[in-house]
Short mmCIF file of C-alpha atoms and ligand atoms in Angstrom, two decimals:
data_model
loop_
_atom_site.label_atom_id
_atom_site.label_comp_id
_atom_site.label_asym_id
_atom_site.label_seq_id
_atom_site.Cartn_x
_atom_site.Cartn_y
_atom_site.Cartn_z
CA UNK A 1 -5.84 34.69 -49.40
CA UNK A 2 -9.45 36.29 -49.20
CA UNK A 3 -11.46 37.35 -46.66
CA UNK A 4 -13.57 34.04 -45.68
CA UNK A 5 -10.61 31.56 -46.75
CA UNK A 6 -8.51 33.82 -44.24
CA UNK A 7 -11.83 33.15 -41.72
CA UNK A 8 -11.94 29.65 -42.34
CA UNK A 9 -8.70 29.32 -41.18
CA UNK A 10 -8.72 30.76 -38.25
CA UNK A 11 -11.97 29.32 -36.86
CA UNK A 12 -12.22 26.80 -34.45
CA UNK A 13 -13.03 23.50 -35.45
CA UNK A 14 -14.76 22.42 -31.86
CA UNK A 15 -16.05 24.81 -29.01
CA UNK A 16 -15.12 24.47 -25.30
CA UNK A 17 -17.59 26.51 -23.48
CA UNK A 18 -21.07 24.18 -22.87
CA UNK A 19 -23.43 27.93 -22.94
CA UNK A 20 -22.67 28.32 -27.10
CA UNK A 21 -24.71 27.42 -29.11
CA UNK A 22 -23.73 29.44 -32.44
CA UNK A 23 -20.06 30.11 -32.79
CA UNK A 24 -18.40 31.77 -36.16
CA UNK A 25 -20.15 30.97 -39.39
CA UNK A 26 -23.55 33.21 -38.98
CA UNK A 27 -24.24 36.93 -38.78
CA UNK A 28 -23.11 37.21 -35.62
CA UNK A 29 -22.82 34.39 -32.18
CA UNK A 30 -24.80 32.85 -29.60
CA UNK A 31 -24.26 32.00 -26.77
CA UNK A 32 -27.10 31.12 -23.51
CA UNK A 33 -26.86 32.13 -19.77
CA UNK A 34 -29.12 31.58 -16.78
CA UNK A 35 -27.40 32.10 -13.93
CA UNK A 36 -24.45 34.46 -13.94
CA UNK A 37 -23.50 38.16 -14.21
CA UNK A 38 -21.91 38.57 -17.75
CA UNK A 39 -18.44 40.17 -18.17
CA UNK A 40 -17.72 42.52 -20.91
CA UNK A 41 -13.91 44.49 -21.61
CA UNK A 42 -12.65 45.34 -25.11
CA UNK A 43 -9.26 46.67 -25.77
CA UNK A 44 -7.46 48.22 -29.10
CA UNK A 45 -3.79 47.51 -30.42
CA UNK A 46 -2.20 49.97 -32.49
CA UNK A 47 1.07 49.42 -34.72
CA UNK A 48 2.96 52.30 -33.88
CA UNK A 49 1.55 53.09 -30.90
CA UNK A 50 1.65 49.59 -28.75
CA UNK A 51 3.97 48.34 -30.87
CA UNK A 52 6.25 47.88 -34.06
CA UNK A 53 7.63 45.01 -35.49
CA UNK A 54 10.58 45.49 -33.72
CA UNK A 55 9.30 45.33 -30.30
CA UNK A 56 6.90 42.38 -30.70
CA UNK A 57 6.94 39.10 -33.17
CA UNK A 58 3.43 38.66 -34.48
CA UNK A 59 3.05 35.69 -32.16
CA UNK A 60 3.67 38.17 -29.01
CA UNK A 61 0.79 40.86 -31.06
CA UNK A 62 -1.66 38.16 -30.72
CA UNK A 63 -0.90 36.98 -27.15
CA UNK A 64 -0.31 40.50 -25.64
CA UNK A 65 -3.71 41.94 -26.91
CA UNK A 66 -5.52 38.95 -25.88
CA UNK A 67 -3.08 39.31 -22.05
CA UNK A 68 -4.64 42.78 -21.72
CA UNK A 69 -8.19 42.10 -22.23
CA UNK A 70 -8.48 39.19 -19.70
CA UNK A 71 -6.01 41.42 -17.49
CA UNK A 72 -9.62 43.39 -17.02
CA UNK A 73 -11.40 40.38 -16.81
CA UNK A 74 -8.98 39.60 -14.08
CA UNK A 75 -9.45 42.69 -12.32
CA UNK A 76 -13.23 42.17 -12.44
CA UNK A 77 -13.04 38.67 -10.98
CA UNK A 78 -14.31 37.11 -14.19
CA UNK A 79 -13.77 33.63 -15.64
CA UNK A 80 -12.87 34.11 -19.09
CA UNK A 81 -15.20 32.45 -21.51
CA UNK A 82 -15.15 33.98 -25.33
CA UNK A 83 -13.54 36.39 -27.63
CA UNK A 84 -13.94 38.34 -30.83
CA UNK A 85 -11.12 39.94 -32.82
CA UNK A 86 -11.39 42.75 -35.20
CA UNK A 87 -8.45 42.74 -37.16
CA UNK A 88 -7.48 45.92 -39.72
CA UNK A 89 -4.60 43.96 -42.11
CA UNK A 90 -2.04 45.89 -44.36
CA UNK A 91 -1.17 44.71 -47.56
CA UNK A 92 2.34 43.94 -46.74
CA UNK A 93 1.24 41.56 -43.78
CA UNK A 94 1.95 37.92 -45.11
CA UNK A 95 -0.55 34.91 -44.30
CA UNK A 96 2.52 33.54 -41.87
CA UNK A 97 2.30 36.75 -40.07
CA UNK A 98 -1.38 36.48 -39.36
CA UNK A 99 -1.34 32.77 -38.44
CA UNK A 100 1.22 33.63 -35.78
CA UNK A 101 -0.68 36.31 -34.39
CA UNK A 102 -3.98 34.06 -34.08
CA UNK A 103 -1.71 31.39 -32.49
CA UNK A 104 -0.21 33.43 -29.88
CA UNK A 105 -3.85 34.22 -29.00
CA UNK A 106 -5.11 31.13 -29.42
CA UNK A 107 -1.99 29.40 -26.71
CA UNK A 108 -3.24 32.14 -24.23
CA UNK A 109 -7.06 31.38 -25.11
CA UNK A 110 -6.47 27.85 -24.10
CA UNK A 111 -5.01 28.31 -20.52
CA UNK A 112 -8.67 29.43 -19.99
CA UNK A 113 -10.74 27.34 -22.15
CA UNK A 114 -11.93 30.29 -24.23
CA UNK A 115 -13.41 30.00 -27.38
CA UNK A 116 -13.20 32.79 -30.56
CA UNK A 117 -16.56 33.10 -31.14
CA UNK A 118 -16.55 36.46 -33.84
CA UNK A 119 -14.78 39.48 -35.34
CA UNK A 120 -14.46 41.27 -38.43
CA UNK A 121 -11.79 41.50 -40.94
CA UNK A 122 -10.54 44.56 -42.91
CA UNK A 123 -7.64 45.83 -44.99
CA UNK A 124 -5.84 48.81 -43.54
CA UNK A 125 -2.70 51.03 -43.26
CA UNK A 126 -1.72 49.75 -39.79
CA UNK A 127 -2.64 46.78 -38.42
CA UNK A 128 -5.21 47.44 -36.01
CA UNK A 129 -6.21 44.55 -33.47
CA UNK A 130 -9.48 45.16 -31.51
CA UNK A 131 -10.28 42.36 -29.00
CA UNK A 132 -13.91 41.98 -27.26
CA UNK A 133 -13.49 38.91 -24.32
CA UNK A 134 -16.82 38.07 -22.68
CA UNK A 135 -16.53 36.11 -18.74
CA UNK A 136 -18.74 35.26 -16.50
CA UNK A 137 -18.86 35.67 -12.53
CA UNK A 138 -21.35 34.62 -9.98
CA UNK A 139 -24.48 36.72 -9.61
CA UNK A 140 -23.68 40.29 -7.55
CA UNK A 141 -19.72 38.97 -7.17
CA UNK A 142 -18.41 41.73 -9.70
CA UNK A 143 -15.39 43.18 -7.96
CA UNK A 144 -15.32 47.34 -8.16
CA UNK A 145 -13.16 49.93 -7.46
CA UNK A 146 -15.60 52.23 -5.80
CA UNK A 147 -16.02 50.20 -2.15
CA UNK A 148 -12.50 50.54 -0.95
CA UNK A 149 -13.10 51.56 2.82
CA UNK A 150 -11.28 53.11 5.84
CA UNK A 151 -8.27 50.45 7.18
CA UNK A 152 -8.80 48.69 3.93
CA UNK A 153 -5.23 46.41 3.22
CA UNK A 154 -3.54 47.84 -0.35
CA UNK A 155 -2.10 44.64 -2.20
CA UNK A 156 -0.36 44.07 -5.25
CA UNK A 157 0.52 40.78 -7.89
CA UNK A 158 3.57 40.06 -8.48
CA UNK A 159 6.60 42.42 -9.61
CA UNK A 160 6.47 46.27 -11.49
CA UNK A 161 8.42 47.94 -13.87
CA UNK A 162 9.08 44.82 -16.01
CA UNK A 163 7.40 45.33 -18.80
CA UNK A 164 8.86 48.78 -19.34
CA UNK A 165 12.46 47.65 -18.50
CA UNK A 166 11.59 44.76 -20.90
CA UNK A 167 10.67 47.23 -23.74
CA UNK A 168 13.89 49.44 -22.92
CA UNK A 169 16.17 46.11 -23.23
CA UNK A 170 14.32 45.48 -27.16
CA UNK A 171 15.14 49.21 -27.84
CA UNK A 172 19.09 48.59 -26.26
CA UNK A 173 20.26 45.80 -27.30
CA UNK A 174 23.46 44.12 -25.72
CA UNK A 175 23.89 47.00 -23.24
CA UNK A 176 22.71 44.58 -20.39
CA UNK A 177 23.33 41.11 -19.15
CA UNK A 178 21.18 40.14 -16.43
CA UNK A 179 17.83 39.05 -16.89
CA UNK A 180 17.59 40.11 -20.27
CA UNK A 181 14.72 37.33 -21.30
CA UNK A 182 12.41 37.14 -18.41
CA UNK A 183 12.11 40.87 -18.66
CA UNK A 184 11.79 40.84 -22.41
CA UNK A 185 8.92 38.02 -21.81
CA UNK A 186 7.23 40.39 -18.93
CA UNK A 187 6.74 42.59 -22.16
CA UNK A 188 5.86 40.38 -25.01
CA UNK A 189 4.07 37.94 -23.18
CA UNK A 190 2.34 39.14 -19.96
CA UNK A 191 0.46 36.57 -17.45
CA UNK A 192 -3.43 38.05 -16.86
CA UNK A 193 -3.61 37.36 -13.19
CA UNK A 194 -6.91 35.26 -13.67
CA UNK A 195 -6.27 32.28 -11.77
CA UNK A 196 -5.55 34.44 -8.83
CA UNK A 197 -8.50 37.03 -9.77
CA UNK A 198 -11.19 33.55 -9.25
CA UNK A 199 -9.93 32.82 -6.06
CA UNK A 200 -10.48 35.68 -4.37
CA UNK A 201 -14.51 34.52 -4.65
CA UNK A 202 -15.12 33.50 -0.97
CA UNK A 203 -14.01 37.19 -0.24
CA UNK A 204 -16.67 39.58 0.95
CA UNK A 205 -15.43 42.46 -0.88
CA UNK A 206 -12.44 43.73 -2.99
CA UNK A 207 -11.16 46.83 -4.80
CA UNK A 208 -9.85 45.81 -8.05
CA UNK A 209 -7.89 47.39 -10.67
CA UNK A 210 -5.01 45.27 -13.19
CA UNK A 211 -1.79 47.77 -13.66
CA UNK A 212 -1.78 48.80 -17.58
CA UNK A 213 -1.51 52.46 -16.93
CA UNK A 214 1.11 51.78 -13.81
CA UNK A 215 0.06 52.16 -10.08
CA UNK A 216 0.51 55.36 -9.82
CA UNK A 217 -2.77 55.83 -12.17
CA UNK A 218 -4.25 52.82 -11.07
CA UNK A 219 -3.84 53.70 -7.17
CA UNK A 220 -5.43 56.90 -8.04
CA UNK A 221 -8.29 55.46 -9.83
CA UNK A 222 -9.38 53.59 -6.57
CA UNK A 223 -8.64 56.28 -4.44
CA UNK A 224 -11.10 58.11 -6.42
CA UNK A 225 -14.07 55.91 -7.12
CA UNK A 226 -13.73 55.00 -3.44
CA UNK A 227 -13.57 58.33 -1.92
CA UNK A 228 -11.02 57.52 0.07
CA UNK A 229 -6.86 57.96 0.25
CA UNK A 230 -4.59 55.20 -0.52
CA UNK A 231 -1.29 55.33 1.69
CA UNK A 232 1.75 53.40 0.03
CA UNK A 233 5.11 52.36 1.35
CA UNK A 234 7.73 53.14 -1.39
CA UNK A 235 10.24 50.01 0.08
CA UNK A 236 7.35 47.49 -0.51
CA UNK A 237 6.64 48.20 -3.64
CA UNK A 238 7.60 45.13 -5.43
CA UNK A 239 9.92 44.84 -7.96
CA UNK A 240 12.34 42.33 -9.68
CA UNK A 241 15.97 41.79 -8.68
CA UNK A 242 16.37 42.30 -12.56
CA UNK A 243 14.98 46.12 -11.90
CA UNK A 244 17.55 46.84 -9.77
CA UNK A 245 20.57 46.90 -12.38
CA UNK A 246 18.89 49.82 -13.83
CA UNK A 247 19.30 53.44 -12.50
CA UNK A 248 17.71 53.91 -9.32
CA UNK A 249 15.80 56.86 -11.58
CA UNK A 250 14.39 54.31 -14.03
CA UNK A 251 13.66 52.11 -11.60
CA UNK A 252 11.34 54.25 -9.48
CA UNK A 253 9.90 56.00 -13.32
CA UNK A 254 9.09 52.26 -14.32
CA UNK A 255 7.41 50.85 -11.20
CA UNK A 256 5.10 53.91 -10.76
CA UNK A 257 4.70 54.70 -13.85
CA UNK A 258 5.71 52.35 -16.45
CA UNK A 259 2.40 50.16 -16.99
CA UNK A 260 1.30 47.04 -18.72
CA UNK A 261 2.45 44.56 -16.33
CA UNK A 262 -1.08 43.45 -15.96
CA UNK A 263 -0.52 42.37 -12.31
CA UNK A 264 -3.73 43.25 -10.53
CA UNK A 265 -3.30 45.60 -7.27
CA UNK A 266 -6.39 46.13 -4.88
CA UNK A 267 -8.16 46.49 -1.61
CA UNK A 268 -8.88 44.31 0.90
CA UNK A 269 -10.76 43.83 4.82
CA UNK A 270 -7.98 43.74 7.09
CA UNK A 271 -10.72 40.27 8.41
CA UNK A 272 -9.86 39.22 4.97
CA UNK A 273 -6.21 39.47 4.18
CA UNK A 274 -5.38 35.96 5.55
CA UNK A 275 -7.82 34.85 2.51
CA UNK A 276 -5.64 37.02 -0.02
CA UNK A 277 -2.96 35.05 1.28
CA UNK A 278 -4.78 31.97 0.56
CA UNK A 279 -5.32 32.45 -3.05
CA UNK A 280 -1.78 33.68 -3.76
CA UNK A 281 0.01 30.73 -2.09
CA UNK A 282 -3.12 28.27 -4.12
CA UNK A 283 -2.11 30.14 -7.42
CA UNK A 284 2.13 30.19 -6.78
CA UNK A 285 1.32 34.57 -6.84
CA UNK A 286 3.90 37.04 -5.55
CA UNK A 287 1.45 39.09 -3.01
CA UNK A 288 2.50 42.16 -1.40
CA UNK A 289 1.02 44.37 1.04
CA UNK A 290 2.01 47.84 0.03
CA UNK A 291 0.21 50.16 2.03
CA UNK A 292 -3.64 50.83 3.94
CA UNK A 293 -6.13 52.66 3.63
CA UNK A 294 -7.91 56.09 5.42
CA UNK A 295 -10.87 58.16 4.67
CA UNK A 296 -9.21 61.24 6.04
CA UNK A 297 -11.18 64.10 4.36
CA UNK A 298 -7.90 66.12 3.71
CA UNK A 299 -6.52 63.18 1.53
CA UNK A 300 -9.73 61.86 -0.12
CA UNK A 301 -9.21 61.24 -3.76
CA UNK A 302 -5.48 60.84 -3.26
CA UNK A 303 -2.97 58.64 -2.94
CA UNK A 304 0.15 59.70 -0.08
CA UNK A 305 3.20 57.74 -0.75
CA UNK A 306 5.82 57.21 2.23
CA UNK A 307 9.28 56.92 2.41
CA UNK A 308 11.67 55.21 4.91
CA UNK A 309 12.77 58.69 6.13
CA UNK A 310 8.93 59.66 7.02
CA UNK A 311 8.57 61.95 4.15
CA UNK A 312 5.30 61.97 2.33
CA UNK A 313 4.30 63.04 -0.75
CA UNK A 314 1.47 63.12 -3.19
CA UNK A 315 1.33 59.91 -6.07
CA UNK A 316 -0.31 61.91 -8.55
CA UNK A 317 -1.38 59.85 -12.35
CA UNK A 318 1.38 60.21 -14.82
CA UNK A 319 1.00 56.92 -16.47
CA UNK A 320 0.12 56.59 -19.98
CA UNK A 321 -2.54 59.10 -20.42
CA UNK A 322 -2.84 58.81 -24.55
CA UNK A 323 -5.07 61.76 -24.95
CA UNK A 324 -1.96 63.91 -23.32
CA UNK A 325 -0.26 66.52 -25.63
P1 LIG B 1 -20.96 39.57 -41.81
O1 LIG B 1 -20.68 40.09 -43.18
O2 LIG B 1 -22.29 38.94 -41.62
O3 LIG B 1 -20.61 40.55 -40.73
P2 LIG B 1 -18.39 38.32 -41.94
O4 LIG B 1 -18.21 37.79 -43.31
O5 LIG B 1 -17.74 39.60 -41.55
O6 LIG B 1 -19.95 38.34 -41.61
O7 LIG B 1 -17.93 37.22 -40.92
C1 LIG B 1 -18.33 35.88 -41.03
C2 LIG B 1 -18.09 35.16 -39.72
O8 LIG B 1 -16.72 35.17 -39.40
C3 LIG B 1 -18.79 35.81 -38.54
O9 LIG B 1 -19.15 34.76 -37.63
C4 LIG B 1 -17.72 36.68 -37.93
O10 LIG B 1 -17.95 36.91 -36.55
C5 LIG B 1 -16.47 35.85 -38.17
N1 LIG B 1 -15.25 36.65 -38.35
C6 LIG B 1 -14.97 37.58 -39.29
N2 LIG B 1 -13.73 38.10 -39.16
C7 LIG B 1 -13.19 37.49 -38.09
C8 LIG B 1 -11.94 37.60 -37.41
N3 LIG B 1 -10.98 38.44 -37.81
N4 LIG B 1 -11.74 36.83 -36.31
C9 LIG B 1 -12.69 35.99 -35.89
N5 LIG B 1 -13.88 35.82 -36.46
C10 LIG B 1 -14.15 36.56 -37.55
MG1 LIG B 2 -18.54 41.68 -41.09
#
């Protein structure tokens, strides 16, 4: 198949969002907006890096790069509205393989009414999948990491240290019983916690960040921006009674550190955590409170975690830091 039969293909026969106007076919897309602050994240998918075609079916490729990119729009408080793929194809790639990896973007794509609007195909050594989605929120209602304040509530989505204990299941197979495909799924097919993200709108303000790194980054990354120090409990972190079969070491390396669960974690108005609650319950969300927030000047930047026995201790970033050697 050629380039623009292999476009045809995937192109959408009908639009969803009322603001395009040009959609694939010219140069490049338009689309029209009066009133709204526009949205922009891209993120990059690497064979051999993200993933290999042992860890992920090309359905899952599709659907987990497109999971990642709204996980930011998420984290922004965006409503999802377009994407554009770039895709980098190696010869040995069949036409099966690429129609599955468009359809596991296009399932996700339609939980949220987006459209595919652009993108660019190449040939390539690995395949290469570069996603650019485009959301909109209402004007000035951007969430951002940098106005976490004193006495601030810390909050996290759902459950951590899935996805990695997902990945770890793929890579050791039959050596574990118990909740062997809802972990797996956690890692092939993550939910972007969007519908949650929207209803936090009626909120004054919120710190945002979605967990691809792992919290331990993410925390740090607020604690940062904000100027402030994030305190955590260890015992409320969240995690899955799948977690738990694991070694209490893995456990603890996966929830801090693992990443790419995509749940969103976050500050919040003590005034305001009732409305938290709100959008959780409105959404079915797992919501915990993990921790607060203090604007100590000895702890600024930082993020203290706390265990049951009153011992403290620095969370420093040791997530996935790909420009490490
Ligand atoms: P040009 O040469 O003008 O850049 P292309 O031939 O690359 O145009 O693309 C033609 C149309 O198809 C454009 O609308 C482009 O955005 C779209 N397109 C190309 N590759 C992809 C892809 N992998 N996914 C989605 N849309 C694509
Ligand atoms: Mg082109």
């Amino acid at each position: 198949m050629d380039e623009f039969s292999f476009i045809d293909s995937i192109k959408q026969k009908t639009y969803k969002q009322s603001s395009i106007i040009k959609g694939i076919g010219d140069d490049a897309a338009v689309f029209r907006q009066q009133t709204q602050d526009i949205v922009i994240a891209k993120d990059m998918f690497v064979e051999g890096v993200h993933f290999t075609n042992n860890t992920m079916e090309p359905y899952h490729i599709g659907y987990r790069a497109l999971a990642a990119n709204l996980s930011d729009l998420a984290a922004m408080g965006a409503n999802p509205a377009f994407y554009l793929v770039a895709i980098a194809i190696p010869k040995k790639w069949s036409t099966v393989d690429l129609d599955s990896i468009y359809q596991g973007m296009k399932d996700l794509a339609k939980d949220y009414q987006m459209d595919l609007i652009g993108g660019d195909t190449v040939s390539g050594e690995e395949l290469t999948i570069s996603i650019t989605v485009i959301g909109y929120v209402d004007k000035a209602k951007a969430w951002y990491r940098e106005t976490s304040e004193d006495n601030d509530i810390v909050f996290v989505t759902g459950t951590l240290g899935d996805s990695q204990a997902g990945f770890h299941i793929i890579n050791n197979p039959g050596q574990y019983d118990q909740g062997e495909d809802f972990l797996i799924k956690r890692h092939r097919m993550p939910t972007p916690r969007i519908h949650f993200a929207r209803e936090l709108e009626p909120i004054s303000r919120v710190s945002l960040n979605d967990i691809s790194d792992g919290i331990a980054s993410e925390a740090n990354e607020i604690a940062e921006a904000s100027n402030v120090c994030l305190h955590l409990y260890d015992s409320d972190i969240p995690i899955s009674e799948h977690l738990r079969q694991f070694p209490l070491s893995l456990q603890t390396k996966w929830k801090y550190y693992g990443g790419e669960d995509f749940e969103l974690m976050g500050t919040v108005p003590e005034k305001d955590w009732h409305l938290i609650e709100k959008a959780a319950e409105k959404t079915k969300t797992k919501l915990s409170k993990i921790g607060f927030v203090s604007s100590e000047s000895k702890f600024q930047g930082q993020v203290i975690l706390h265990y049951n026995n009153d011992k403290i201790e620095r969370l420093v970033k040791n997530g996935y830091n790909h420009l490490r050697r």
